[in-house]
Tab-separated table of C-alpha atoms in Angstrom:
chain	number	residue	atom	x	y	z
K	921	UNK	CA	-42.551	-31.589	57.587
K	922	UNK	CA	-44.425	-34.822	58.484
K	923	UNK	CA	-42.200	-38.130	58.608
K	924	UNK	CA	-45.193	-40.382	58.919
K	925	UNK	CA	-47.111	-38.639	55.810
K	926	UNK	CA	-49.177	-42.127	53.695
K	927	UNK	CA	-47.138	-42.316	50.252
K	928	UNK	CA	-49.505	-43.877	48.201
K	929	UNK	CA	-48.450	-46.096	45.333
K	930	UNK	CA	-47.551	-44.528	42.144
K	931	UNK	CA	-45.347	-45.855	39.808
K	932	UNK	CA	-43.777	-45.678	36.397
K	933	UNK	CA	-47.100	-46.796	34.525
K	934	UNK	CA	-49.194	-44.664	37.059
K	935	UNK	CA	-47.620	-41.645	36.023
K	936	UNK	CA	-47.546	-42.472	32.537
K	937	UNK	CA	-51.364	-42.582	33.000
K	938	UNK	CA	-51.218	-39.707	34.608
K	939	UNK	CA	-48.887	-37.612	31.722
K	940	UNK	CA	-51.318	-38.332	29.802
K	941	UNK	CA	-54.149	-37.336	31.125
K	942	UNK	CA	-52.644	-33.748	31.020
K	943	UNK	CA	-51.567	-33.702	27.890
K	944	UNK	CA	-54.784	-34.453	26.543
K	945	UNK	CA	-56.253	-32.413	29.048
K	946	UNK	CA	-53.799	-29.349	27.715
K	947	UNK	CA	-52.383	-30.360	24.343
K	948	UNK	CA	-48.989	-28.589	24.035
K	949	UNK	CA	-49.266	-27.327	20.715
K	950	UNK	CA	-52.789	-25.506	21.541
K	951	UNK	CA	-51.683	-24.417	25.592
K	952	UNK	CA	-49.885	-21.555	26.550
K	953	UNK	CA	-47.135	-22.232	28.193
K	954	UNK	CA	-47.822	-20.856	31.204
K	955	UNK	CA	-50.968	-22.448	31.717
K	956	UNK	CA	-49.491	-26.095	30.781
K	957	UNK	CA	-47.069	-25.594	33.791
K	958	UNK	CA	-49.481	-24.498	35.790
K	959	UNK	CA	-51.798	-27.785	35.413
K	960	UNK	CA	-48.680	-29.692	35.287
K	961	UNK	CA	-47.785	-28.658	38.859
K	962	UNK	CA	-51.756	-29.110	39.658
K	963	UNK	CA	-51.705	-32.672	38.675
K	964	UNK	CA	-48.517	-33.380	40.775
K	965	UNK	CA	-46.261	-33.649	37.636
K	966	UNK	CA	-43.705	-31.069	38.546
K	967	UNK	CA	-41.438	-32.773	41.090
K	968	UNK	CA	-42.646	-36.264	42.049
K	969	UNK	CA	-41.263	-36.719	45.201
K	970	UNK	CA	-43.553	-33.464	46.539
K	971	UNK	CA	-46.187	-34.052	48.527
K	972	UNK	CA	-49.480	-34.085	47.089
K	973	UNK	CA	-50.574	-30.715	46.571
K	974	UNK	CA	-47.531	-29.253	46.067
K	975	UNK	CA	-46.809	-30.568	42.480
K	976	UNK	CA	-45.586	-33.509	43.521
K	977	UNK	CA	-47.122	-37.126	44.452
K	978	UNK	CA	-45.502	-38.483	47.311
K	979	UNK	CA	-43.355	-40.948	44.286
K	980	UNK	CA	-39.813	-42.066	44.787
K	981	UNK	CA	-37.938	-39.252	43.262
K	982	UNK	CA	-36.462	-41.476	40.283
K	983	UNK	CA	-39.555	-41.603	38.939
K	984	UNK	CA	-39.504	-37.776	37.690
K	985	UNK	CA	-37.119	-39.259	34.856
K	986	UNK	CA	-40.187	-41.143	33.251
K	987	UNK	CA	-42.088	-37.948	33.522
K	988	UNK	CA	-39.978	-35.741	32.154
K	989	UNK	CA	-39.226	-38.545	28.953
K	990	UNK	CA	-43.207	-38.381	28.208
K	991	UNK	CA	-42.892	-34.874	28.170
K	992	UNK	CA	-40.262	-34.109	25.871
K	993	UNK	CA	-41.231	-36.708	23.377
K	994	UNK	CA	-44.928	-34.575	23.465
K	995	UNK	CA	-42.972	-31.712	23.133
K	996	UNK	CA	-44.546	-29.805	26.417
K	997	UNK	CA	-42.688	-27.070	27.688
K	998	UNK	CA	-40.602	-26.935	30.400
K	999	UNK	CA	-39.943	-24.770	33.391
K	1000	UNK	CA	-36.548	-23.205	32.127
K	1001	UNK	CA	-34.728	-24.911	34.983
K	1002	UNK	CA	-31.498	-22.673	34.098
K	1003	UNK	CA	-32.903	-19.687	34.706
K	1004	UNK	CA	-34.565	-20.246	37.864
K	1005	UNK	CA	-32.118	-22.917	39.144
K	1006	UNK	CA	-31.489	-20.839	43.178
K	1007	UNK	CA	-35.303	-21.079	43.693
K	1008	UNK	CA	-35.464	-24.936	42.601
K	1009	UNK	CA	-32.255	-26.188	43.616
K	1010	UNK	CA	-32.033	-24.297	46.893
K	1011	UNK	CA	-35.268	-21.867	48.209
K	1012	UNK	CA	-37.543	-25.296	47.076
K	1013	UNK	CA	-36.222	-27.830	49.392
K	1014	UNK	CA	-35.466	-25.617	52.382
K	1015	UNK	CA	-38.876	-23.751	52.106
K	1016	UNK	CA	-40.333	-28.007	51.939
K	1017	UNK	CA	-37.896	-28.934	54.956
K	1018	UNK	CA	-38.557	-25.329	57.107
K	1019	UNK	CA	-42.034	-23.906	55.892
K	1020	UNK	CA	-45.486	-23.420	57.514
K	1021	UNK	CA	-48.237	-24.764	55.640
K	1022	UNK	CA	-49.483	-21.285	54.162
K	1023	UNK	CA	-45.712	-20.816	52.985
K	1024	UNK	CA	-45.400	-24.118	50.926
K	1025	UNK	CA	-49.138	-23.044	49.222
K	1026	UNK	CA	-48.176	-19.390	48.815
K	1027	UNK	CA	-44.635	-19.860	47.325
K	1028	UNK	CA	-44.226	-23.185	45.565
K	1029	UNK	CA	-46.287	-22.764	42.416
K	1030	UNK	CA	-45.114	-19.474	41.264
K	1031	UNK	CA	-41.319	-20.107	41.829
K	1032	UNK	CA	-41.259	-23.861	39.696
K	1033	UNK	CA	-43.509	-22.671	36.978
K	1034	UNK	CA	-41.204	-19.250	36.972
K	1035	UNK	CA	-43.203	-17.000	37.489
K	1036	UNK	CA	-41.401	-15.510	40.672
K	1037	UNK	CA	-37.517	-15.737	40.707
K	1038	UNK	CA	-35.952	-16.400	43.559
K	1039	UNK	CA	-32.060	-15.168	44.578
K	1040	UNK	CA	-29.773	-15.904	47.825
K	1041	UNK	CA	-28.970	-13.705	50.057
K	1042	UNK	CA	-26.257	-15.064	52.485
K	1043	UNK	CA	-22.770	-13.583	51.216
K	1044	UNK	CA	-21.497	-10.732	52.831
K	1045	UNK	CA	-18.759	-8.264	52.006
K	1046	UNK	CA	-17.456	-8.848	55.528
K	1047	UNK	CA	-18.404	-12.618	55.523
K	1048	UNK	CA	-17.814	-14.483	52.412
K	1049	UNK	CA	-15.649	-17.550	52.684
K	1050	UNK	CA	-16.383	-17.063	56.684
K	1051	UNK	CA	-20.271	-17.002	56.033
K	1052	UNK	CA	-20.816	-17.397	59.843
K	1053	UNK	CA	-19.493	-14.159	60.703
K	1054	UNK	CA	-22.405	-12.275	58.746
K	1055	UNK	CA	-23.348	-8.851	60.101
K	1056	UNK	CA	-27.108	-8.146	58.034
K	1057	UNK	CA	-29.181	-7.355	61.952
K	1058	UNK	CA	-32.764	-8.276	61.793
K	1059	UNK	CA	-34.135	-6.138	65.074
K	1060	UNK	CA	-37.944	-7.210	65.876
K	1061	UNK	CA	-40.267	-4.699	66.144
K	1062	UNK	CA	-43.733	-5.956	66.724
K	1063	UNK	CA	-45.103	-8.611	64.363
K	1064	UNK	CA	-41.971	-7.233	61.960
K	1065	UNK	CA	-38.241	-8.150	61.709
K	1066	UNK	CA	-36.433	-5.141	60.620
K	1067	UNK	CA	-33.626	-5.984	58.385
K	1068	UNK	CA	-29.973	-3.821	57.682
K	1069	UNK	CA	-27.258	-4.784	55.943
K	1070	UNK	CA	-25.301	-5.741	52.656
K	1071	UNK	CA	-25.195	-8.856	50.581
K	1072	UNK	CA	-22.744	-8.855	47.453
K	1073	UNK	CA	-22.511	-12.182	44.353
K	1074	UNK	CA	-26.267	-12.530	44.673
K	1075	UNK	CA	-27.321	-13.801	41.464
K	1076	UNK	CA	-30.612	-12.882	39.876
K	1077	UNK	CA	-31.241	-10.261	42.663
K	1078	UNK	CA	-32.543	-7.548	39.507
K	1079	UNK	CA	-35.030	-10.444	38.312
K	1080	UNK	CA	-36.212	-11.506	41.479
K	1081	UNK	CA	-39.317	-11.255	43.757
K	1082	UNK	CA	-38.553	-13.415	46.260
K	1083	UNK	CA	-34.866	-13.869	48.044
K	1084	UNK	CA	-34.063	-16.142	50.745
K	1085	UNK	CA	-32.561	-14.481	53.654
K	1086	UNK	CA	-30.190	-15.033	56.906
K	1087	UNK	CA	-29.491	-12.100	59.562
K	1088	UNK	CA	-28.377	-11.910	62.432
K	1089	UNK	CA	-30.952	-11.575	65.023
K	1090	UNK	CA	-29.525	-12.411	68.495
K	1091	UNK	CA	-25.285	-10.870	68.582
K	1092	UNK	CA	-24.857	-12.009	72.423
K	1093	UNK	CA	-24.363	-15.436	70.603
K	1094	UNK	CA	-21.585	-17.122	69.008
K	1095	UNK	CA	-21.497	-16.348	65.295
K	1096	UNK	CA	-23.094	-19.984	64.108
K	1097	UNK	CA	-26.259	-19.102	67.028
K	1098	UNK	CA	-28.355	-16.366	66.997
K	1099	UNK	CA	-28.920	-16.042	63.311
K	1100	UNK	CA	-32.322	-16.725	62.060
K	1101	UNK	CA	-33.738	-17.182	58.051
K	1102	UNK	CA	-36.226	-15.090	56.423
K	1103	UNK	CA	-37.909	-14.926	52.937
K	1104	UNK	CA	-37.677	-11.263	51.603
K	1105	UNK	CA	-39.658	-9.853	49.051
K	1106	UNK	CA	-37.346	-7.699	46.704
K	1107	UNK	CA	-40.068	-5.070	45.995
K	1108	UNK	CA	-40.507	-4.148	49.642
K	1109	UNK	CA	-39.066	-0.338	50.056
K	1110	UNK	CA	-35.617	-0.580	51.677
K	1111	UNK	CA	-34.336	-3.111	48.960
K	1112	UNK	CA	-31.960	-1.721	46.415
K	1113	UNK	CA	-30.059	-3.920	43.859
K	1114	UNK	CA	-26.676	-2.953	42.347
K	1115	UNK	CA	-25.386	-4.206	39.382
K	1116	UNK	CA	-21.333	-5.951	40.381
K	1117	UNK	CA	-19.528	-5.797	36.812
K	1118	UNK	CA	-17.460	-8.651	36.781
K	1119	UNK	CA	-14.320	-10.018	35.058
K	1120	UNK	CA	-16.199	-10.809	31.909
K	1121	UNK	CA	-17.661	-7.403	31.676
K	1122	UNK	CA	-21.409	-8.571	32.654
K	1123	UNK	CA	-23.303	-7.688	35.527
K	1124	UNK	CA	-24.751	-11.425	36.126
K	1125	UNK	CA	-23.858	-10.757	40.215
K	1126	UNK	CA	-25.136	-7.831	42.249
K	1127	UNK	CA	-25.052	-6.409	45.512
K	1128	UNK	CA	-28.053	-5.690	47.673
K	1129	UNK	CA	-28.455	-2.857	50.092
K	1130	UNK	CA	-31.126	-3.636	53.091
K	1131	UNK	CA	-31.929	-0.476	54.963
K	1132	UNK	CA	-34.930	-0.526	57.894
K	1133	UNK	CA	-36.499	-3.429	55.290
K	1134	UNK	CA	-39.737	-4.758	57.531
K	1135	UNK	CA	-40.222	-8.525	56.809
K	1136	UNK	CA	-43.276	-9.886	58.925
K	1137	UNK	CA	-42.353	-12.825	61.332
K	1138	UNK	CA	-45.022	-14.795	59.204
K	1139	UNK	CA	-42.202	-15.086	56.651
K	1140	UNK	CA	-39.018	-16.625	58.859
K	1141	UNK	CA	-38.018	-19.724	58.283
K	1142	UNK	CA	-37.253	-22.351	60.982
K	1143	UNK	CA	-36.932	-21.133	64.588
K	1144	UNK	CA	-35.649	-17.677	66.235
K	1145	UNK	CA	-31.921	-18.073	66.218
K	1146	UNK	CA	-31.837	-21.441	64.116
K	1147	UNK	CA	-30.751	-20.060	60.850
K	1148	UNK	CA	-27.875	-21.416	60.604
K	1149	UNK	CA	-29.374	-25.206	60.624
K	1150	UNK	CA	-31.907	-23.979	58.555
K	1151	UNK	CA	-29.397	-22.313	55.893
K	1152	UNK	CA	-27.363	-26.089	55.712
K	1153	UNK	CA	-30.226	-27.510	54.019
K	1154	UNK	CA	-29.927	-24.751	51.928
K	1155	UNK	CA	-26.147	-24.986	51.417
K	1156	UNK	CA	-26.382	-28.573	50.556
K	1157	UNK	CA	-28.518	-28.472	48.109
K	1158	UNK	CA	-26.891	-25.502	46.170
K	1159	UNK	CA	-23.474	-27.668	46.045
K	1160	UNK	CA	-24.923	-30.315	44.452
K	1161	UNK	CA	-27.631	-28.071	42.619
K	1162	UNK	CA	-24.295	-26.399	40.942
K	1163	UNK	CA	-21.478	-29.332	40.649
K	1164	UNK	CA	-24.031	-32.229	39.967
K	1165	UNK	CA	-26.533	-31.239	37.565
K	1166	UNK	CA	-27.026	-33.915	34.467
K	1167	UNK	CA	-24.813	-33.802	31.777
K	1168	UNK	CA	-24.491	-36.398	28.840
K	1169	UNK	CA	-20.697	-37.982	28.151
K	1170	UNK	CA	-18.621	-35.065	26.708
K	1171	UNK	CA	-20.860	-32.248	27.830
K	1172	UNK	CA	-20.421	-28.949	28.759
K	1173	UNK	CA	-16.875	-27.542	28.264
K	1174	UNK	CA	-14.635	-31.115	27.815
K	1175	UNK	CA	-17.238	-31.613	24.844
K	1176	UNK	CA	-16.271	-28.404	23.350
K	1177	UNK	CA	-12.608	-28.852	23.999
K	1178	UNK	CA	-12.819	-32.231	22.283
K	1179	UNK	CA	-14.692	-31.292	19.149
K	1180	UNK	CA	-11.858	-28.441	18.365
K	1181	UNK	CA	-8.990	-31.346	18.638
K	1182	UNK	CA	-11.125	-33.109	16.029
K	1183	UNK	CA	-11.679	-30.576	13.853
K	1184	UNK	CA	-8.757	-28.626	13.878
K	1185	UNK	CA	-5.527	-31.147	13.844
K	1186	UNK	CA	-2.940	-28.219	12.506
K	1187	UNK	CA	-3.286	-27.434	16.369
K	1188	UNK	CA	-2.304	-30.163	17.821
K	1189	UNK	CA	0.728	-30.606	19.992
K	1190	UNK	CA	1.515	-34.025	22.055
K	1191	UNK	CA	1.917	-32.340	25.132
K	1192	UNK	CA	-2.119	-30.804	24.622
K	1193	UNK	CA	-3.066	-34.420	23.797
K	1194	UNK	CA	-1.928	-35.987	27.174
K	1195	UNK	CA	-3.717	-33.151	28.708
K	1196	UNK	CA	-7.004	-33.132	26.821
K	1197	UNK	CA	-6.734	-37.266	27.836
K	1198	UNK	CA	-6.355	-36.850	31.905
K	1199	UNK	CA	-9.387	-33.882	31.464
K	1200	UNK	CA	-11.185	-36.060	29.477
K	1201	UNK	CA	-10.986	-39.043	31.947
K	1202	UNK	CA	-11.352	-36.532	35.238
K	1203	UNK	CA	-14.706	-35.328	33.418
K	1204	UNK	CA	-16.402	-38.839	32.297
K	1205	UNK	CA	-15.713	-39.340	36.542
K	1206	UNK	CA	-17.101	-36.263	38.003
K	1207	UNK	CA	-19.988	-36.898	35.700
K	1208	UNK	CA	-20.641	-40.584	36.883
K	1209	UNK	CA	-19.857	-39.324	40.174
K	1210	UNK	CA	-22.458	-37.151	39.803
K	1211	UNK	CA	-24.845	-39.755	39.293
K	1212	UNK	CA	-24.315	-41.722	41.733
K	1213	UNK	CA	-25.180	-38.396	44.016
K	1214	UNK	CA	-28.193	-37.693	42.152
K	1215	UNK	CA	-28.748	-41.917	42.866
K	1216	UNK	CA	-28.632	-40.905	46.805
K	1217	UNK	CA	-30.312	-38.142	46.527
K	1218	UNK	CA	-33.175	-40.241	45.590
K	1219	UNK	CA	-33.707	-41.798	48.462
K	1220	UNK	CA	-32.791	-38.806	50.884
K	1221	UNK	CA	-31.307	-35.124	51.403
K	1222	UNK	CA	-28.093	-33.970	50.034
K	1223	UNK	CA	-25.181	-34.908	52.267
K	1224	UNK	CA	-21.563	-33.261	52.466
K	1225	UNK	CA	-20.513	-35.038	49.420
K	1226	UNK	CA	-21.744	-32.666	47.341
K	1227	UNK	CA	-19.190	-30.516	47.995
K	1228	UNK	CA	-16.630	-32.905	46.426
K	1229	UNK	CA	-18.607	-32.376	43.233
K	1230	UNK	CA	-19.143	-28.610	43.610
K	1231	UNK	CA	-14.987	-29.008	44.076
K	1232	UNK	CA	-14.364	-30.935	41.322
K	1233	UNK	CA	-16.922	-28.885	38.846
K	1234	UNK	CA	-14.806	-25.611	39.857
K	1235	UNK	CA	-11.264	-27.287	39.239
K	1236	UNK	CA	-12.238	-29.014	35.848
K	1237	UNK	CA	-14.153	-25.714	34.831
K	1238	UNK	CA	-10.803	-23.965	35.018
K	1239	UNK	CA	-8.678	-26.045	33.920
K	1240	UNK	CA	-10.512	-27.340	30.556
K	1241	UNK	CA	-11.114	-23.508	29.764
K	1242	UNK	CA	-7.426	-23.000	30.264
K	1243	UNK	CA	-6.672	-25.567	27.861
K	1244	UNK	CA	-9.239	-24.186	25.316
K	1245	UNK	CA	-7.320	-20.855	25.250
K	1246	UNK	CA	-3.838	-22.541	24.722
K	1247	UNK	CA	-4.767	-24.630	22.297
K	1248	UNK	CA	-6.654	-21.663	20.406
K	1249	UNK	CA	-3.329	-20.020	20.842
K	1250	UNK	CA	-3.851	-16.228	19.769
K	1251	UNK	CA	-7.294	-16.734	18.504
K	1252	UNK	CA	-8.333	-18.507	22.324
K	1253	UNK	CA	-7.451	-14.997	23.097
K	1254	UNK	CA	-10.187	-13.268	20.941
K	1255	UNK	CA	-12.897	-11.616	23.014
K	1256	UNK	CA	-16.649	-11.054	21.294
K	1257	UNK	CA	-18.012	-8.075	23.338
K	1258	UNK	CA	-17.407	-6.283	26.766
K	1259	UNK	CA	-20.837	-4.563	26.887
K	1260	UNK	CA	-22.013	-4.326	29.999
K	1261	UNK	CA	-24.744	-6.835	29.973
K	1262	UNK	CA	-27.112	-8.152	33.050
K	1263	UNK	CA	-27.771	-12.010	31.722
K	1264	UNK	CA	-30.349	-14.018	33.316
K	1265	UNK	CA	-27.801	-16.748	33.214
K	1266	UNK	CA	-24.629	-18.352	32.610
K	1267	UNK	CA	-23.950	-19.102	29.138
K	1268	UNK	CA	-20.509	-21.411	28.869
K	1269	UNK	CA	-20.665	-22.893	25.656
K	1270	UNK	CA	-22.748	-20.166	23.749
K	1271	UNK	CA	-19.764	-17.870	23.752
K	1272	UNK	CA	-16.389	-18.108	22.972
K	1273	UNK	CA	-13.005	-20.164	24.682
K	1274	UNK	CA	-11.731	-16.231	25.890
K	1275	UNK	CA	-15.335	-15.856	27.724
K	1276	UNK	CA	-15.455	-19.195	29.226
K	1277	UNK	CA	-11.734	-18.915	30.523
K	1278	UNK	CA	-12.586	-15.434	32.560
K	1279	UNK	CA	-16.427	-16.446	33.706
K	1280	UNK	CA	-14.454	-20.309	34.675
K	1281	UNK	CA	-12.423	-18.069	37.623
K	1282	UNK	CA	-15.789	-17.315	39.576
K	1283	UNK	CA	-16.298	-21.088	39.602
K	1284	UNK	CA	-14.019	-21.668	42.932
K	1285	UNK	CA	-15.634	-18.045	44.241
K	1286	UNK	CA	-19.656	-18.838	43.915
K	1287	UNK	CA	-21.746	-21.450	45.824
K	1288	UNK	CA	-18.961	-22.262	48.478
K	1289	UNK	CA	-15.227	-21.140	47.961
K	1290	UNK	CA	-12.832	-24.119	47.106
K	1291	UNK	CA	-11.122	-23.583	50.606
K	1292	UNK	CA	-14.359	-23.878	52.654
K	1293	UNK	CA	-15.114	-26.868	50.233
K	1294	UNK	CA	-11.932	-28.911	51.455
K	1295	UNK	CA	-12.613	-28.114	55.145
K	1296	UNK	CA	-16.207	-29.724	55.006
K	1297	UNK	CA	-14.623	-32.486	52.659
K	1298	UNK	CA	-11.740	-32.855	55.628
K	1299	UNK	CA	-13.666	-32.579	57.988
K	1300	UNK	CA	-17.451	-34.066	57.650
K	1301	UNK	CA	-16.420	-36.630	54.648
K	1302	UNK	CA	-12.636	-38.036	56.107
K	1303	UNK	CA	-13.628	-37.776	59.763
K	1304	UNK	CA	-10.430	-35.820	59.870
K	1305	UNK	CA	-9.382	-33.582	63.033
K	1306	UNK	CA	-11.517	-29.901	62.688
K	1307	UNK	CA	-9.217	-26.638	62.639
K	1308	UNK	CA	-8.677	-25.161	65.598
K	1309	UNK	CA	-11.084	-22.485	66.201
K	1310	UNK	CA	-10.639	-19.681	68.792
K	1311	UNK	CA	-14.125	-17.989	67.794
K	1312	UNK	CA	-16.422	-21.127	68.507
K	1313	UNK	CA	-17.801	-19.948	71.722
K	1314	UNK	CA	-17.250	-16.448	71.646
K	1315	UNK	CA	-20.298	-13.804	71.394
K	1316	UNK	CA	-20.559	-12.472	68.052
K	1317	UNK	CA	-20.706	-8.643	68.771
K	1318	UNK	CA	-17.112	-9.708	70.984
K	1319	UNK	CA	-15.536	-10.846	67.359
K	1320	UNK	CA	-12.525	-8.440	66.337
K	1321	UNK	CA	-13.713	-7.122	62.925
């Protein structure tokens, strides 16, 4: 991507001009949906701080704040972030940071208006916390890369068309070289998704079997043997895509939480009330924390302090849902239905305090374990001394496994 691209000057009355021209252009109420995304994106509504021609305008990323305000008070629809939240918040950015020219055309469009999902796949049953030490081979064969291997805890794999991709492409090399990043289409014969039942009883997670799946060299990402660079960009922007997303004061669970110590006082103890306080006060500061991350965000690329909100989402998750299910007493032990279900996404407060204590343990598991959290917080944040590592140089195929 260009570092010397013109941003021309747009600003928050520019794009209020701009807003609405669209809407009058495609009135909400008369538009399908679909289409009004579509010439959203067109008129370089979608994400601001794009480049021109890729839904964006080349605007200070604050600025999508006074877009998406006009919008919502015209009631236009939006792109169900929730539901495809891996292809904005992580294939988006490293597809803008990595991509050719024909890949940023091709794939932008379809995955922020929705109409292609996007999943991950990077963990490995072999290589979880230790994603590194991935085994997925991608063997070139002509213009082709062909891909074997399992992935398991990718998300979305049975919605999506597109999935974002690392294998290991060169094992003479230590485990963080010789691994290179592809886009894979789902639909291509080889790719079979598995549904992963999970402590909740859904099947929101899956694994993914690769087997002789041909993905043209057209569709790699970065250089030969630079995944792993390639796949930070990714890995940064998941962390904060999952522990800073915007929530108002007493959102999400601690708003839940609190409303039941309103409304129901015959279940009040004082031991629960000095521990709904500290959760209280821990959430109002992760959620201003978060805001000052989104703040720097604006004005560059994620950095390693996302992972101290990714951190503190998983720990507060936990322990607020733990609280919900005490203070419930038997009834926080009710559960409403172990169908096996395949949801396109996670639904904390639509369910009840039993569901949100059990889905609440995958929280430290998905998007970085807490443990590999702490080591880039220790070690990229603090400046402190890095683990001592007997693999760092060593040739991949030479690992004990």
């Amino acid at each position: 991507m260009s570092t010397t691209r013109h941003r021309p000057a747009v600003d928050a009355d520019e794009l209020r001009r701009r807003v609405r021209e669209l809407l009058d252009a495609h009135p909400p109420a008369t538009t399908d949906r679909l289409d009004f995304l579509r010439a959203r994106f067109d008129a370089g509504l979608a994400w601001v701080h794009y480049p021109a021609g890729l839904g964006g305008l080349d605007a200070p990323r604050s600025l999508q704040a006074v877009v998406d305000a006009e919008l919502a008070a015209a009631g236009a629809p939006d792109n169900d972030p929730r539901r495809i939240g891996i292809g904005l918040g992580m294939a988006a950015p490293t597809i803008l940071g990595f991509g050719t020219d024909e890949q940023r055309e091709r794939l932008l469009r379809p995955l922020w208006t929705g109409e292609e999902v996007w999943c991950q796949l990077f963990s490995e049953p072999g290589a979880g916390s230790d994603l590194a030490a991935l085994a997925t081979r991608a063997v070139r064969d002509g213009d082709d890369w062909v891909v074997d291997g399992q992935k398991v805890w990718t998300s979305s794999a049975h919605l999506a068309r597109w999935a974002i991709l690392i294998a290991r492409t060169d094992p003479d090399q230590p485990k963080h070289r010789g691994i290179s990043y592809f886009i894979c289409d789902m639909t291509d014969p080889g790719v079979e998704v598995r549904p992963l039942r999970q402590i909740t009883g859904e099947a929101e997670f899956n694994e993914v079997f690769l087997t002789g799946v041909r993905i043209p060299d057209s569709r790699r990402l970065g250089e030969i043997g630079e995944g792993w660079r390639v796949a930070q960009t990714t890995l940064m922007n998941e962390r904060v895509a999952i522990g800073g997303g915007r929530v108002p004061r007493e959102g999400g669970m601690i708003g839940l939480v609190a409303d039941t110590w309103r409304e129901r006082p015959e279940l009040r103890t004082h031991d629960l009330h000095q521990r709904l306080l500290r959760l209280w006060v821990e959430s109002e500061a992760a959620r201003l924390a978060g805001e000052r991350l989104r703040q720097q965000l604006a004005v560059g690329q994620p950095g390693p302090e996302g992972s101290a909100m990714k951190l503190a989402f998983a720990r507060l998750n936990q322990q607020i849902s733990a609280l919900e299910v005490e203070l419930l007493g038997e009834e926080g032990l009710l559960y409403d239905d172990w169908t096996l279900r395949r949801p396109e996404l996670v639904d904390f407060t639509g369910r009840e305090a039993g569901y949100r204590y059990l889905r609440a343990k995958g929280n430290s598991i998905e998007g970085g374990t807490s443990e590999v959290l702490l080591n880039i917080i220790a070690e990229r944040v603090l400046g402190l001394p890095p683990e001592p590592r007997t693999d760092k140089d060593v040739p991949w195929k030479d690992l004990p496994r």
